[in-house]
Amino acid sequence: MYDVLIIGAGVTGAMIARNLAKYQLSVALLDKENDVGNLTSNANSAIIHSGYDPVPGTLKAKFNVLGNQMYDQVADELDVHFYRYGSLTVALYDEQLPVLNELAERSKLNGVPVQLLNAEEVKALEPNISPNVKGALLAPTAGVIDPFNLVVHAVENAVDNGVKLFLNEEVVNISKTKDKFLVLTKKGQYEAKIVINAAGAFADKIASMFEPIDWHIIPRKGEYFVLDHFAYGFVNHTIFPLPSEKGKGILVTMTSSGNYLVGPSSEVVNDPDDYQTDGPTLANVRKQATDMVPNIPFNQVIRVFSGIRPTPSTHDFILGYAKTDNHFINAAGIESPGLASAPAIGQYVVEELVRPLIELIPNPNFNPRVRKYKVMYDMTLEEKEQAIKEDPDYGKIICNCEHIPLGQIKDVLSRSVPPHSVKGVKRRVRAGYGKCQGGFCSPSVVLLLAKHYGISPLEVSYDQENSPILLQKVKEVK
């Protein structure tokens, strides 16, 4: 039996697991996917919001501001790319300027530093901004991060410190005896003293397995364009329109890897597994983005994608005990600014919700750092030469678009939370993220995975368990 069982290995569950690993507890982390951070935590804007926008006094405001302040240390310990580029929320019409003033006042209540800029000051910072810009709100503490590796590295750190990870374990029932929970999955059964529900877009489904609930999750889909590394500094900040009831709006930003991201839309869908994109929605994204930045080179688009945000019916994060049993904890409805809030939420759940339930004895062996990742495109020429000297596999390029060597892929396969699919490799090291979108490197990645796991290339999955890329052999190669 586990002391604590967490359902959901997205960024919220990952940060909770990492904080629990600081103590002498037996902890299990379950996810229905074939990899951690595979859904909402992977497909999002990757923005660490400053915290000026949430309504003061809400959980969103509280944890956004606290989480933002934690990210320099978190990114350093977990070896994740994180940059405080800052954000600009722009007004394109004179009648929008009073709204900027209101947001500036809200930022004071939330304790977030901002600066109101006039049109000329905005143009000086962003030469490609619309000539119609009237002003902007600069939030210098906003940043961008690699969201998928944030989750992977956080779970890796938790596992390295004793947490047990179980993938492809979809929960189908939760019951309670006198002193323990029985969590039934499609593959087996787990027992735990405490259950934490961090199941993202499916959190209401999980919560209702245990008790009737008076809240629900509204799946809201956002569609994006990804542009190639066409020019550093095309935009220097994350550029937002004024926020609306649908969210923070369609943004234009450089990512932590130097690509550019445009989106998202914001439309309610019935199916939390609906990740399709469509032409009219993307055309609207394009129009709204070019209102802010007119000369976006959409001929540099290398892919489109969509993500699902778990919008809570309560309009705020749901963090607390179940009504009928305080040993069942909900960490639900963690939509934007959930990524920014995650470190603070993980700390809060453990220190304020778990601590009253079970004795927390510090783990004397807890190490907050992951083993350093050797990322070639971050290195100087001298560092690359040294890496290749130490391991010749770092001189053998697998992905030409992103310059990813064999050694980097072997490194992630050697870790405690390795990839089990082509997409898992892609997300960790960017092999397949370039212009050809894996057209040239995917065959090599398939063969590497097959060799590493001792399986046939026909058994290698693209993403989900049992999602093979290859269907059959057409001839034998000798």
Coordinates of C-alpha atoms in Angstrom, one line a residue:
M1 CA 0.0 0.0 0.0
Y2 CA 1.2 3.5 -0.9
D3 CA 1.1 6.5 1.5
V4 CA 0.0 8.7 -1.4
L5 CA -1.2 7.9 -4.9
I6 CA -1.4 10.7 -7.5
I7 CA -3.6 10.3 -10.6
G8 CA -2.2 12.3 -13.5
A9 CA 1.4 12.9 -14.5
G10 CA 1.0 16.3 -16.1
V11 CA 2.7 19.4 -14.7
T12 CA 0.5 19.5 -11.6
G13 CA 0.9 15.9 -10.7
A14 CA 4.6 16.1 -11.5
M15 CA 5.2 19.0 -9.2
I16 CA 3.2 17.4 -6.4
A17 CA 5.2 14.1 -6.8
R18 CA 8.5 16.0 -6.7
N19 CA 7.4 17.8 -3.5
L20 CA 6.3 14.5 -1.9
A21 CA 9.7 13.0 -2.7
K22 CA 11.3 15.4 -0.2
Y23 CA 9.8 13.2 2.5
Q24 CA 10.0 9.6 3.6
L25 CA 6.8 8.4 1.9
S26 CA 5.9 5.7 -0.5
V27 CA 4.4 7.5 -3.5
A28 CA 2.8 6.2 -6.7
L29 CA 2.2 8.4 -9.8
L30 CA -0.3 7.0 -12.3
D31 CA -1.1 8.2 -15.8
K32 CA -3.3 6.7 -18.5
E33 CA -0.9 7.8 -21.3
N34 CA 2.2 6.2 -22.6
D35 CA 4.4 9.1 -21.4
V36 CA 4.3 11.8 -18.8
G37 CA 3.0 15.3 -19.7
N38 CA 1.5 13.9 -22.8
L39 CA -1.7 16.0 -23.1
T40 CA -2.4 19.5 -21.8
S41 CA 1.1 19.9 -20.3
N42 CA 2.6 19.3 -23.7
A43 CA 0.3 21.2 -26.0
N44 CA 0.1 24.8 -24.6
S45 CA 1.6 28.2 -25.1
A46 CA 4.5 27.5 -22.8
I47 CA 4.2 30.9 -21.1
I48 CA 5.1 31.5 -17.5
H49 CA 2.6 34.3 -16.9
S50 CA 3.6 37.2 -14.7
G51 CA 0.3 37.1 -12.7
Y52 CA -1.0 40.6 -13.4
D53 CA -4.2 39.4 -15.1
P54 CA -6.0 37.0 -12.6
V55 CA -8.7 38.4 -10.5
P56 CA -7.1 39.5 -7.2
G57 CA -7.9 37.2 -4.3
T58 CA -8.5 34.1 -6.5
L59 CA -6.4 31.0 -6.3
K60 CA -5.2 31.7 -9.9
A61 CA -3.8 35.1 -8.7
K62 CA -2.2 33.6 -5.6
F63 CA -0.5 30.7 -7.2
N64 CA 0.4 32.4 -10.5
V65 CA 2.4 35.0 -8.7
L66 CA 4.1 32.6 -6.2
G67 CA 4.8 30.1 -9.0
N68 CA 6.4 32.7 -11.3
Q69 CA 8.8 33.7 -8.5
M70 CA 9.9 30.0 -8.1
Y71 CA 10.8 29.3 -11.7
D72 CA 14.4 30.5 -11.7
Q73 CA 15.3 28.0 -9.1
V74 CA 13.0 25.2 -10.4
A75 CA 14.4 25.6 -14.0
D76 CA 17.9 25.5 -12.7
E77 CA 17.4 22.4 -10.5
L78 CA 15.6 20.6 -13.2
D79 CA 17.9 21.7 -16.1
V80 CA 15.0 23.1 -18.2
H81 CA 15.2 26.0 -20.7
F82 CA 13.5 29.0 -19.2
Y83 CA 13.8 32.7 -20.3
R84 CA 12.2 35.8 -18.8
Y85 CA 11.5 37.6 -22.1
G86 CA 8.7 39.6 -20.6
S87 CA 5.3 40.1 -22.1
L88 CA 3.5 43.0 -23.8
T89 CA -0.2 43.3 -23.7
V90 CA -1.1 45.7 -26.5
A91 CA -3.8 48.2 -27.2
L92 CA -4.5 48.8 -30.9
Y93 CA -7.3 51.3 -30.4
D94 CA -7.6 54.4 -28.3
E95 CA -10.7 53.1 -26.5
Q96 CA -8.6 50.1 -25.3
L97 CA -6.2 52.3 -23.3
P98 CA -8.4 52.6 -20.2
V99 CA -8.3 48.8 -20.0
L100 CA -4.5 48.8 -19.9
N101 CA -4.8 51.2 -17.0
E102 CA -7.2 48.9 -15.2
L103 CA -4.8 46.0 -15.7
A104 CA -2.0 48.0 -14.3
E105 CA -4.1 48.7 -11.2
R106 CA -4.9 45.0 -11.0
S107 CA -1.2 44.2 -11.2
K108 CA -0.6 46.3 -8.1
L109 CA -3.2 44.3 -6.1
N110 CA -1.5 41.1 -7.3
G111 CA 2.0 42.4 -6.4
V112 CA 3.3 42.1 -10.0
P113 CA 5.7 44.7 -11.4
V114 CA 4.5 46.3 -14.7
Q115 CA 5.1 49.4 -16.8
L116 CA 2.7 51.3 -19.0
L117 CA 4.2 52.2 -22.4
N118 CA 3.2 54.6 -25.0
A119 CA 3.1 53.8 -28.7
E120 CA 6.6 55.0 -29.4
E121 CA 8.1 53.0 -26.5
V122 CA 6.3 49.9 -27.7
K123 CA 7.6 50.3 -31.3
A124 CA 11.2 50.8 -29.9
L125 CA 10.9 47.4 -28.1
E126 CA 9.1 45.6 -31.0
P127 CA 9.9 46.9 -34.5
N128 CA 7.5 44.5 -36.1
I129 CA 4.5 45.5 -34.0
S130 CA 1.5 47.0 -35.7
P131 CA 1.9 50.6 -36.6
N132 CA -1.5 51.2 -35.2
V133 CA -0.4 50.3 -31.6
K134 CA -1.5 52.9 -29.1
G135 CA 0.2 51.5 -26.0
A136 CA 1.1 48.4 -24.0
L137 CA 1.5 47.0 -20.6
L138 CA 5.0 45.5 -20.1
A139 CA 5.3 42.7 -17.6
P140 CA 9.0 42.0 -17.3
T141 CA 8.8 38.9 -15.1
A142 CA 6.8 36.8 -17.7
G143 CA 8.8 34.1 -19.4
V144 CA 8.7 31.1 -21.7
I145 CA 9.7 27.5 -20.8
D146 CA 10.1 24.1 -22.4
P147 CA 6.8 22.7 -20.9
F148 CA 7.3 19.1 -21.9
N149 CA 10.8 18.7 -20.5
L150 CA 9.7 20.6 -17.4
V151 CA 7.3 17.7 -16.7
V152 CA 9.7 15.0 -17.8
H153 CA 12.5 16.3 -15.7
A154 CA 10.2 16.9 -12.7
V155 CA 9.0 13.3 -12.8
E156 CA 12.5 12.1 -13.4
N157 CA 13.6 14.0 -10.3
A158 CA 10.7 12.5 -8.3
V159 CA 11.5 9.0 -9.5
D160 CA 15.2 9.4 -8.8
N161 CA 14.1 10.3 -5.2
G162 CA 11.9 7.2 -4.7
V163 CA 8.5 7.9 -6.4
K164 CA 7.1 5.0 -8.4
L165 CA 5.8 5.9 -11.9
F166 CA 3.1 3.7 -13.6
L167 CA 2.1 4.6 -17.2
N168 CA -0.7 3.3 -19.4
E169 CA -2.8 2.9 -16.2
E170 CA -6.2 4.3 -16.9
V171 CA -8.3 4.6 -13.7
V172 CA -11.8 3.1 -14.0
N173 CA -13.0 3.0 -10.3
I174 CA -12.1 4.4 -6.9
S175 CA -13.5 3.0 -3.6
K176 CA -12.7 3.4 0.0
T177 CA -12.6 0.9 2.9
K178 CA -12.2 1.9 6.5
D179 CA -8.5 2.9 6.2
K180 CA -7.5 2.8 2.5
F181 CA -8.5 3.6 -1.0
L182 CA -8.7 1.0 -3.7
V183 CA -7.9 2.5 -7.1
L184 CA -8.8 0.2 -10.0
T185 CA -7.1 0.6 -13.4
K186 CA -7.6 -1.3 -16.6
K187 CA -4.5 -3.3 -15.7
G188 CA -4.6 -3.7 -12.0
Q189 CA -5.4 -2.4 -8.5
Y190 CA -3.5 0.1 -6.2
E191 CA -4.0 0.7 -2.5
A192 CA -3.3 4.1 -0.9
K193 CA -3.9 6.0 2.3
I194 CA -4.2 9.3 0.4
V195 CA -5.3 9.9 -3.2
I196 CA -4.6 13.1 -5.1
N197 CA -6.6 13.8 -8.2
A198 CA -4.5 15.8 -10.7
A199 CA -6.1 14.3 -13.9
G200 CA -6.4 17.5 -15.9
A201 CA -9.2 17.5 -18.4
F202 CA -10.5 14.2 -16.9
A203 CA -10.3 15.4 -13.2
D204 CA -14.1 15.7 -12.9
K205 CA -14.5 12.1 -14.1
I206 CA -12.0 10.9 -11.6
A207 CA -13.5 13.0 -8.7
S208 CA -17.0 11.7 -9.5
M209 CA -15.7 8.1 -9.2
F210 CA -15.3 8.8 -5.5
E211 CA -18.3 11.1 -4.7
P212 CA -20.9 13.3 -6.3
I213 CA -19.4 16.6 -7.2
D214 CA -20.9 20.1 -7.9
W215 CA -18.3 21.2 -10.4
H216 CA -17.2 20.0 -13.8
I217 CA -14.5 20.5 -16.4
I218 CA -15.2 22.3 -19.7
P219 CA -12.7 21.2 -22.4
R220 CA -11.6 24.3 -24.3
K221 CA -9.5 23.7 -27.4
G222 CA -6.7 26.0 -28.6
E223 CA -5.2 25.7 -32.1
Y224 CA -1.7 27.0 -32.9
F225 CA 0.8 27.6 -35.7
V226 CA 4.5 26.7 -35.1
L227 CA 7.0 28.6 -37.2
D228 CA 10.6 27.6 -37.9
H229 CA 13.7 29.4 -36.5
F230 CA 13.5 32.0 -39.2
A231 CA 15.0 35.1 -37.5
Y232 CA 16.0 35.6 -33.9
G233 CA 14.3 38.7 -32.5
F234 CA 11.4 38.9 -34.8
V235 CA 9.5 39.5 -31.6
N236 CA 11.4 40.1 -28.4
H237 CA 8.5 39.6 -25.9
T238 CA 5.4 37.5 -25.7
I239 CA 2.8 39.7 -27.3
F240 CA -0.8 39.5 -26.1
P241 CA -4.0 41.3 -27.1
L242 CA -6.2 42.5 -24.2
P243 CA -7.6 39.5 -22.3
S244 CA -11.2 38.5 -22.7
E245 CA -13.6 36.0 -21.0
K246 CA -12.2 33.3 -23.3
G247 CA -8.7 33.8 -21.9
K248 CA -5.6 35.7 -22.6
G249 CA -6.1 35.7 -26.3
I250 CA -4.0 34.9 -29.3
L251 CA -0.3 35.5 -28.7
V252 CA 2.8 35.8 -30.8
T253 CA 6.0 34.6 -29.0
M254 CA 9.4 33.1 -29.5
T255 CA 9.6 29.7 -27.7
S256 CA 12.4 28.5 -25.5
S257 CA 13.9 26.7 -28.5
G258 CA 13.9 29.7 -30.9
N259 CA 10.8 28.7 -32.9
Y260 CA 7.8 31.1 -33.0
L261 CA 4.3 30.2 -31.7
V262 CA 1.1 31.9 -32.9
G263 CA -2.2 31.1 -31.2
P264 CA -4.3 29.7 -29.5
S265 CA -7.9 29.8 -30.4
S266 CA -10.3 29.2 -27.6
E267 CA -13.4 27.1 -28.4
V268 CA -15.4 24.8 -26.1
V269 CA -15.5 21.2 -27.3
N270 CA -17.5 18.2 -26.1
D271 CA -14.7 15.7 -26.3
P272 CA -11.5 16.2 -24.2
D273 CA -9.7 13.9 -26.6
D274 CA -10.5 16.2 -29.6
Y275 CA -7.2 17.4 -30.9
Q276 CA -8.2 18.0 -34.5
T277 CA -7.4 21.4 -36.2
D278 CA -9.5 23.0 -38.8
G279 CA -8.9 25.6 -41.5
P280 CA -11.5 28.3 -40.5
T281 CA -10.2 28.3 -36.9
L282 CA -6.6 28.6 -37.9
A283 CA -7.5 31.4 -40.4
N284 CA -9.1 33.3 -37.5
V285 CA -6.0 32.8 -35.4
R286 CA -3.9 34.1 -38.3
K287 CA -6.0 37.2 -38.7
Q288 CA -6.0 38.1 -35.0
A289 CA -2.3 37.6 -34.8
T290 CA -1.5 39.8 -37.8
D291 CA -3.6 42.6 -36.3
M292 CA -0.9 42.8 -33.7
V293 CA 2.2 41.8 -35.8
P294 CA 1.3 42.3 -39.5
N295 CA 4.3 40.7 -41.2
I296 CA 4.3 37.3 -39.6
P297 CA 5.9 35.0 -42.3
F298 CA 3.4 32.2 -42.4
N299 CA 5.4 30.7 -45.2
Q300 CA 7.7 29.6 -42.3
V301 CA 5.0 27.4 -40.7
I302 CA 6.3 23.9 -40.1
R303 CA 3.2 22.5 -38.3
V304 CA -0.1 23.2 -36.6
F305 CA -1.4 21.6 -33.4
S306 CA -4.0 21.9 -30.8
G307 CA -4.2 21.5 -27.0
I308 CA -7.1 21.1 -24.5
R309 CA -7.4 23.4 -21.5
P310 CA -9.4 22.0 -18.5
T311 CA -11.6 25.0 -17.8
P312 CA -13.3 24.7 -14.4
S313 CA -17.0 25.5 -14.0
T314 CA -16.0 27.4 -10.8
H315 CA -13.8 29.8 -12.8
D316 CA -11.0 29.2 -10.4
F317 CA -8.6 26.4 -9.5
I318 CA -10.1 23.6 -7.5
L319 CA -7.7 22.8 -4.7
G320 CA -8.9 21.0 -1.6
Y321 CA -10.3 18.0 0.1
A322 CA -13.3 16.0 -1.1
K323 CA -16.5 16.8 0.7
T324 CA -16.9 13.4 2.2
D325 CA -13.2 12.5 3.0
N326 CA -10.2 14.7 3.4
H327 CA -7.9 11.9 2.4
F328 CA -9.1 12.4 -1.2
I329 CA -7.6 15.7 -2.6
N330 CA -8.6 17.5 -5.8
A331 CA -6.1 19.5 -7.7
A332 CA -8.4 20.2 -10.6
G333 CA -9.4 22.9 -13.1
I334 CA -5.7 23.9 -13.5
E335 CA -6.1 25.9 -16.7
S336 CA -4.0 28.9 -17.6
P337 CA -2.1 30.2 -15.7
G338 CA -1.6 26.6 -14.5
L339 CA 1.8 26.1 -16.0
A340 CA 3.1 29.2 -14.2
S341 CA 1.3 28.2 -11.0
A342 CA 2.5 24.5 -10.9
P343 CA 5.5 24.8 -8.6
A344 CA 3.5 26.7 -6.0
I345 CA 0.5 24.4 -6.3
G346 CA 2.8 21.4 -5.8
Q347 CA 4.2 22.9 -2.7
Y348 CA 0.8 23.9 -1.4
V349 CA -0.8 20.5 -1.9
V350 CA 2.0 18.8 0.1
E351 CA 2.6 21.3 2.8
E352 CA -1.0 22.5 3.4
L353 CA -3.2 19.6 2.4
V354 CA -1.1 16.4 2.8
R355 CA 0.8 17.5 5.9
P356 CA -2.2 17.5 8.3
L357 CA -3.0 13.9 7.2
I358 CA 0.3 12.0 7.5
E359 CA 3.6 12.5 9.2
L360 CA 6.1 14.1 6.9
I361 CA 9.7 13.1 7.8
P362 CA 12.3 14.8 5.6
N363 CA 14.1 12.5 3.2
P364 CA 17.8 13.0 4.0
N365 CA 18.8 11.7 0.6
F366 CA 16.6 14.0 -1.4
N367 CA 18.5 15.6 -4.3
P368 CA 16.6 18.5 -6.0
R369 CA 18.7 18.3 -9.1
V370 CA 18.4 16.0 -12.2
R371 CA 21.6 14.7 -13.8
K372 CA 22.8 17.4 -16.1
Y373 CA 21.6 17.1 -19.7
K374 CA 24.2 17.4 -22.4
V375 CA 22.4 19.5 -25.1
M376 CA 24.6 20.1 -28.1
Y377 CA 22.8 23.2 -29.5
D378 CA 23.5 24.9 -26.2
M379 CA 27.2 24.3 -26.3
T380 CA 30.1 26.4 -27.6
L381 CA 32.3 24.8 -30.3
E382 CA 34.9 23.9 -27.7
E383 CA 32.3 22.2 -25.5
K384 CA 31.0 20.2 -28.5
E385 CA 34.5 19.1 -29.4
Q386 CA 35.0 18.0 -25.8
A387 CA 31.7 16.1 -25.7
I388 CA 32.5 14.2 -28.9
K389 CA 36.0 13.4 -27.6
E390 CA 34.4 11.9 -24.4
D391 CA 31.7 10.1 -26.4
P392 CA 31.9 9.8 -30.2
D393 CA 28.1 9.3 -30.4
Y394 CA 27.7 13.0 -29.8
G395 CA 29.3 13.5 -33.2
K396 CA 26.8 11.3 -35.1
I397 CA 23.9 13.4 -36.1
I398 CA 20.5 11.7 -36.2
C399 CA 18.2 14.8 -36.8
N400 CA 19.8 17.2 -39.3
C401 CA 17.1 19.9 -38.9
E402 CA 17.7 20.3 -35.2
H403 CA 21.3 19.0 -35.1
I404 CA 20.5 16.2 -32.6
P405 CA 23.2 13.6 -32.1
L406 CA 22.9 9.9 -31.3
G407 CA 24.5 10.5 -27.9
Q408 CA 21.7 12.8 -26.8
I409 CA 19.1 10.2 -27.7
K410 CA 21.0 7.5 -25.9
D411 CA 21.2 9.7 -22.9
V412 CA 17.4 10.2 -22.5
L413 CA 16.9 6.4 -23.1
S414 CA 19.3 5.7 -20.1
R415 CA 17.3 7.8 -17.6
S416 CA 14.7 6.8 -15.0
V417 CA 11.8 8.3 -17.1
P418 CA 12.8 7.3 -20.7
P419 CA 10.7 7.7 -23.8
H420 CA 8.8 4.7 -25.1
S421 CA 7.7 6.1 -28.4
V422 CA 8.9 8.1 -31.4
K423 CA 7.0 11.1 -30.1
G424 CA 8.6 10.7 -26.6
V425 CA 12.0 11.0 -28.2
K426 CA 10.9 14.0 -30.2
R427 CA 9.6 15.9 -27.2
R428 CA 12.7 15.2 -25.1
V429 CA 15.5 16.0 -27.6
R430 CA 13.6 17.7 -30.5
A431 CA 14.5 15.0 -33.1
G432 CA 11.6 15.5 -35.5
Y433 CA 10.7 19.1 -34.5
G434 CA 12.4 20.7 -37.5
K435 CA 11.4 21.6 -41.0
C436 CA 11.0 18.0 -42.2
Q437 CA 9.0 17.1 -39.1
G438 CA 10.8 13.8 -38.7
G439 CA 10.7 12.8 -42.4
F440 CA 14.4 11.9 -42.4
C441 CA 15.2 11.1 -38.7
S442 CA 12.1 9.1 -37.7
P443 CA 13.3 5.8 -39.3
S444 CA 16.6 6.1 -37.3
V445 CA 14.6 6.8 -34.1
V446 CA 12.4 3.8 -34.7
L447 CA 15.5 1.5 -35.1
L448 CA 17.1 3.0 -32.0
L449 CA 14.0 2.4 -29.9
A450 CA 13.6 -1.2 -31.2
K451 CA 17.2 -1.9 -30.4
H452 CA 17.0 -0.3 -26.9
Y453 CA 13.9 -2.2 -25.9
G454 CA 14.7 -5.5 -27.7
I455 CA 11.6 -5.4 -29.8
S456 CA 10.8 -5.5 -33.5
P457 CA 10.6 -2.1 -35.4
L458 CA 7.0 -3.2 -36.1
E459 CA 6.3 -2.9 -32.4
V460 CA 7.6 0.6 -31.9
S461 CA 4.8 3.1 -31.2
Y462 CA 4.5 6.6 -32.5
D463 CA 2.8 7.9 -29.4
Q464 CA 0.1 5.9 -27.5
E465 CA 0.7 2.4 -26.5
N466 CA 0.1 0.1 -29.5
S467 CA 0.3 2.9 -32.1
P468 CA 2.9 1.4 -34.5
I469 CA 4.3 3.4 -37.4
L470 CA 5.3 0.3 -39.4
L471 CA 2.6 -2.2 -40.3
Q472 CA 4.5 -5.0 -42.0
K473 CA 7.8 -5.9 -43.8
V474 CA 7.7 -5.6 -47.5
K475 CA 11.0 -7.3 -48.1
E476 CA 14.0 -8.7 -46.2
V477 CA 17.1 -6.6 -46.3
K478 CA 20.4 -8.6 -46.0

